[in-house]
Amino acid sequence: MKIAIFGATGNIGSRVVTEALNRGHDVTAIVRHPEDYKLESPHLRVAKADLFNTQDVESAVFDHDAVVSAYNFSKGSTPSTITEVTVPLLNGLKQAHVKRLIIVGGAGSLEVAPGVQSVDTPGFPEEYKPASLAHREALKIYQKEKELEWTYVSPSAEISPGERTGNFRRGKDQMLFDEHGQSHISMEDFAVAIIDEIMNPQHIRERFTVGY
């Protein structure tokens, strides 16, 4: 398949690129500064685009089977940009006639009790709150989208570099915890889940999560 990936230089985006290439897909890494992009592969193409520009999105994703948005706000930008990119992203895909979109989302909007989302609990870390709330607003925008075949993927509460085990659980809107009460997933296994969903769609127009 031909897969375009926004945020290809980020922690998660870079691992999605690697996972897709390792499975034999043709990958387009979409970045703001192609001159700084170091990875090389026969099945890898690098494209320059601004995710905030609908025309840029359209040009970058044209003639692809699926698009992954692993956008995360960087130095100099605000968490609210997580919500702001939804409109040019959705419109750009529609103009390019690409139906399939996978969004790397946040964990804060997962439920930790019936009707109670993690971000709304008293112990939720204040420093993560702005980004989590922006991710939650973005999810609401995606949930109104009826034309594209989008899937929103939330990580566990903790996501960090680690092993690719291929051995994890999937859930929907409830946060997953292991037998020790920890909610965690490696970035490598998170990338596995994303490529799995592209190859074998199970969650069209809905959110899912993965954890150990």
Tab-separated table of C-alpha atoms in Angstrom:
chain	number	residue	atom	x	y	z
A	1	MET	CA	0.000	0.000	0.000
A	2	LYS	CA	0.984	3.631	-0.373
A	3	ILE	CA	0.974	5.311	3.023
A	4	ALA	CA	1.589	9.021	3.671
A	5	ILE	CA	2.709	10.020	7.163
A	6	PHE	CA	2.527	13.533	8.640
A	7	GLY	CA	4.821	14.106	11.605
A	8	ALA	CA	7.287	11.546	10.246
A	9	THR	CA	10.188	12.983	12.250
A	10	GLY	CA	8.425	12.698	15.608
A	11	ASN	CA	8.771	9.959	18.207
A	12	ILE	CA	5.663	8.110	17.062
A	13	GLY	CA	5.637	9.154	13.403
A	14	SER	CA	9.197	7.926	12.857
A	15	ARG	CA	8.275	4.524	14.271
A	16	VAL	CA	5.191	4.333	12.046
A	17	VAL	CA	7.458	5.017	9.043
A	18	THR	CA	9.805	2.207	10.107
A	19	GLU	CA	6.975	-0.252	10.783
A	20	ALA	CA	5.345	0.460	7.413
A	21	LEU	CA	8.632	0.086	5.531
A	22	ASN	CA	9.455	-3.153	7.362
A	23	ARG	CA	6.141	-4.560	6.157
A	24	GLY	CA	6.890	-3.697	2.540
A	25	HIS	CA	4.685	-0.643	2.064
A	26	ASP	CA	5.568	2.415	-0.016
A	27	VAL	CA	5.875	5.308	2.401
A	28	THR	CA	5.841	9.067	1.939
A	29	ALA	CA	7.302	10.895	4.933
A	30	ILE	CA	5.716	14.339	4.960
A	31	VAL	CA	7.864	16.855	6.817
A	32	ARG	CA	8.398	20.586	7.072
A	33	HIS	CA	12.159	20.400	6.468
A	34	PRO	CA	13.009	17.591	4.003
A	35	GLU	CA	16.645	18.699	3.965
A	36	ASP	CA	16.948	17.564	7.605
A	37	TYR	CA	15.328	14.165	7.074
A	38	LYS	CA	17.970	11.457	7.300
A	39	LEU	CA	16.214	8.113	6.779
A	40	GLU	CA	16.712	6.484	3.382
A	41	SER	CA	15.008	3.436	1.873
A	42	PRO	CA	14.088	2.282	-1.649
A	43	HIS	CA	10.400	2.411	-0.661
A	44	LEU	CA	10.597	5.789	1.080
A	45	ARG	CA	9.835	9.164	-0.475
A	46	VAL	CA	10.163	12.465	1.378
A	47	ALA	CA	7.734	15.307	0.702
A	48	LYS	CA	7.491	18.821	2.063
A	49	ALA	CA	4.116	20.085	3.255
A	50	ASP	CA	2.509	22.325	5.824
A	51	LEU	CA	-0.266	20.484	7.630
A	52	PHE	CA	-2.045	23.800	8.233
A	53	ASN	CA	-2.433	24.385	4.490
A	54	THR	CA	-5.244	22.478	2.756
A	55	GLN	CA	-3.557	22.656	-0.665
A	56	ASP	CA	-0.294	21.345	0.768
A	57	VAL	CA	-2.146	18.434	2.358
A	58	GLU	CA	-3.961	17.670	-0.886
A	59	SER	CA	-0.729	17.636	-2.925
A	60	ALA	CA	1.157	15.534	-0.372
A	61	VAL	CA	-1.466	12.803	0.040
A	62	PHE	CA	-2.642	12.561	-3.576
A	63	ASP	CA	-2.586	8.993	-4.931
A	64	HIS	CA	-2.073	7.360	-1.520
A	65	ASP	CA	-4.149	4.542	-0.020
A	66	ALA	CA	-3.970	5.801	3.552
A	67	VAL	CA	-2.734	8.774	5.569
A	68	VAL	CA	-1.400	8.814	9.125
A	69	SER	CA	-1.405	12.068	11.062
A	70	ALA	CA	1.126	11.834	13.886
A	71	TYR	CA	1.118	15.617	14.358
A	72	ASN	CA	2.232	16.941	17.715
A	73	PHE	CA	2.732	20.570	18.580
A	74	SER	CA	6.397	21.553	18.707
A	75	LYS	CA	8.453	24.343	20.232
A	76	GLY	CA	6.957	27.674	19.394
A	77	SER	CA	3.443	26.371	18.756
A	78	THR	CA	0.592	25.851	21.203
A	79	PRO	CA	-1.396	22.732	22.133
A	80	SER	CA	-4.456	24.273	20.451
A	81	THR	CA	-2.828	23.565	17.070
A	82	ILE	CA	-3.743	19.894	17.654
A	83	THR	CA	-7.355	20.967	17.159
A	84	GLU	CA	-6.589	23.531	14.443
A	85	VAL	CA	-4.983	21.028	12.044
A	86	THR	CA	-8.184	18.978	11.818
A	87	VAL	CA	-9.840	21.216	9.228
A	88	PRO	CA	-7.014	21.491	6.643
A	89	LEU	CA	-6.261	17.788	7.170
A	90	LEU	CA	-9.831	16.644	6.525
A	91	ASN	CA	-10.385	19.061	3.643
A	92	GLY	CA	-7.043	18.197	2.017
A	93	LEU	CA	-7.838	14.473	2.030
A	94	LYS	CA	-11.266	15.092	0.535
A	95	GLN	CA	-9.809	17.237	-2.245
A	96	ALA	CA	-7.248	14.507	-2.985
A	97	HIS	CA	-9.983	11.831	-2.921
A	98	VAL	CA	-8.148	9.837	-0.248
A	99	LYS	CA	-10.626	8.155	2.097
A	100	ARG	CA	-8.503	6.495	4.791
A	101	LEU	CA	-7.102	8.519	7.698
A	102	ILE	CA	-5.489	7.333	10.931
A	103	ILE	CA	-5.028	9.968	13.649
A	104	VAL	CA	-2.569	9.578	16.497
A	105	GLY	CA	-4.590	10.955	19.378
A	106	GLY	CA	-4.305	11.470	23.110
A	107	ALA	CA	-4.998	9.259	26.112
A	108	GLY	CA	-6.645	11.909	28.297
A	109	SER	CA	-10.095	11.429	26.748
A	110	LEU	CA	-10.134	7.693	27.572
A	111	GLU	CA	-12.527	6.701	30.350
A	112	VAL	CA	-11.080	5.496	33.661
A	113	ALA	CA	-14.561	4.939	35.120
A	114	PRO	CA	-18.018	4.960	33.488
A	115	GLY	CA	-18.493	8.469	32.070
A	116	VAL	CA	-15.264	9.778	33.647
A	117	GLN	CA	-12.388	10.665	31.329
A	118	SER	CA	-8.809	10.588	32.567
A	119	VAL	CA	-8.233	14.300	31.869
A	120	ASP	CA	-11.147	15.202	34.170
A	121	THR	CA	-9.807	13.317	37.210
A	122	PRO	CA	-8.267	15.250	40.146
A	123	GLY	CA	-4.844	13.621	39.805
A	124	PHE	CA	-4.348	14.339	36.117
A	125	PRO	CA	-0.984	16.119	35.612
A	126	GLU	CA	-1.523	19.831	34.997
A	127	GLU	CA	1.311	20.062	32.454
A	128	TYR	CA	-0.418	17.568	30.142
A	129	LYS	CA	-3.873	19.065	30.455
A	130	PRO	CA	-3.777	21.659	27.604
A	131	ALA	CA	-2.651	19.050	25.051
A	132	SER	CA	-5.153	16.473	26.325
A	133	LEU	CA	-8.033	18.936	26.096
A	134	ALA	CA	-6.947	19.912	22.566
A	135	HIS	CA	-6.845	16.219	21.577
A	136	ARG	CA	-10.332	15.779	23.031
A	137	GLU	CA	-11.676	18.708	21.008
A	138	ALA	CA	-10.017	17.299	17.885
A	139	LEU	CA	-11.671	13.917	18.491
A	140	LYS	CA	-15.080	15.631	18.618
A	141	ILE	CA	-14.392	17.163	15.193
A	142	TYR	CA	-13.373	13.805	13.720
A	143	GLN	CA	-16.474	12.168	15.206
A	144	LYS	CA	-18.652	14.486	13.115
A	145	GLU	CA	-16.848	13.446	9.910
A	146	LYS	CA	-19.105	11.156	7.847
A	147	GLU	CA	-17.298	11.101	4.499
A	148	LEU	CA	-13.768	9.950	5.284
A	149	GLU	CA	-12.946	6.574	6.783
A	150	TRP	CA	-11.092	7.914	9.806
A	151	THR	CA	-9.768	6.045	12.830
A	152	TYR	CA	-8.549	7.778	15.984
A	153	VAL	CA	-5.927	5.827	17.960
A	154	SER	CA	-5.344	6.669	21.621
A	155	PRO	CA	-2.245	5.357	23.369
A	156	SER	CA	-2.231	4.159	26.955
A	157	ALA	CA	-1.567	6.693	29.712
A	158	GLU	CA	2.172	6.099	29.350
A	159	ILE	CA	3.811	5.710	25.954
A	160	SER	CA	7.569	5.562	25.663
A	161	PRO	CA	10.327	4.109	23.468
A	162	GLY	CA	10.663	0.382	24.002
A	163	GLU	CA	10.342	-3.018	22.416
A	164	ARG	CA	8.320	-4.143	19.445
A	165	THR	CA	6.570	-7.187	20.905
A	166	GLY	CA	3.438	-7.276	18.743
A	167	ASN	CA	1.710	-8.529	21.878
A	168	PHE	CA	-0.829	-6.086	23.297
A	169	ARG	CA	-4.542	-5.636	23.860
A	170	ARG	CA	-7.006	-3.408	22.052
A	171	GLY	CA	-9.897	-1.512	23.564
A	172	LYS	CA	-12.364	1.196	22.550
A	173	ASP	CA	-13.018	4.207	24.785
A	174	GLN	CA	-11.867	2.783	28.129
A	175	MET	CA	-8.256	3.050	29.259
A	176	LEU	CA	-6.473	-0.318	29.421
A	177	PHE	CA	-4.557	-1.375	32.546
A	178	ASP	CA	-2.278	-4.348	33.090
A	179	GLU	CA	-2.428	-6.691	36.089
A	180	HIS	CA	-0.326	-4.222	38.113
A	181	GLY	CA	-2.711	-1.346	37.440
A	182	GLN	CA	-0.357	0.300	34.933
A	183	SER	CA	-1.563	1.776	31.650
A	184	HIS	CA	1.332	1.657	29.194
A	185	ILE	CA	2.421	0.814	25.637
A	186	SER	CA	5.710	1.121	23.760
A	187	MET	CA	5.913	3.499	20.810
A	188	GLU	CA	7.030	0.535	18.713
A	189	ASP	CA	3.907	-1.518	19.508
A	190	PHE	CA	1.732	1.558	19.051
A	191	ALA	CA	3.125	1.799	15.511
A	192	VAL	CA	2.318	-1.899	14.987
A	193	ALA	CA	-1.311	-1.219	15.942
A	194	ILE	CA	-1.529	1.669	13.463
A	195	ILE	CA	-0.210	-0.351	10.516
A	196	ASP	CA	-2.402	-3.311	11.545
A	197	GLU	CA	-5.441	-1.032	11.369
A	198	ILE	CA	-4.447	0.246	7.923
A	199	MET	CA	-3.971	-3.267	6.570
A	200	ASN	CA	-7.007	-4.777	8.281
A	201	PRO	CA	-9.529	-2.035	9.174
A	202	GLN	CA	-11.487	-2.805	12.336
A	203	HIS	CA	-12.342	0.664	13.616
A	204	ILE	CA	-13.764	2.787	10.798
A	205	ARG	CA	-15.102	6.115	12.124
A	206	GLU	CA	-14.334	5.287	15.730
A	207	ARG	CA	-11.598	5.452	18.341
A	208	PHE	CA	-9.600	2.569	19.705
A	209	THR	CA	-6.755	2.237	22.187
A	210	VAL	CA	-3.943	-0.226	22.806
A	211	GLY	CA	-2.123	-1.289	25.961
A	212	TYR	CA	-0.489	-4.206	27.721
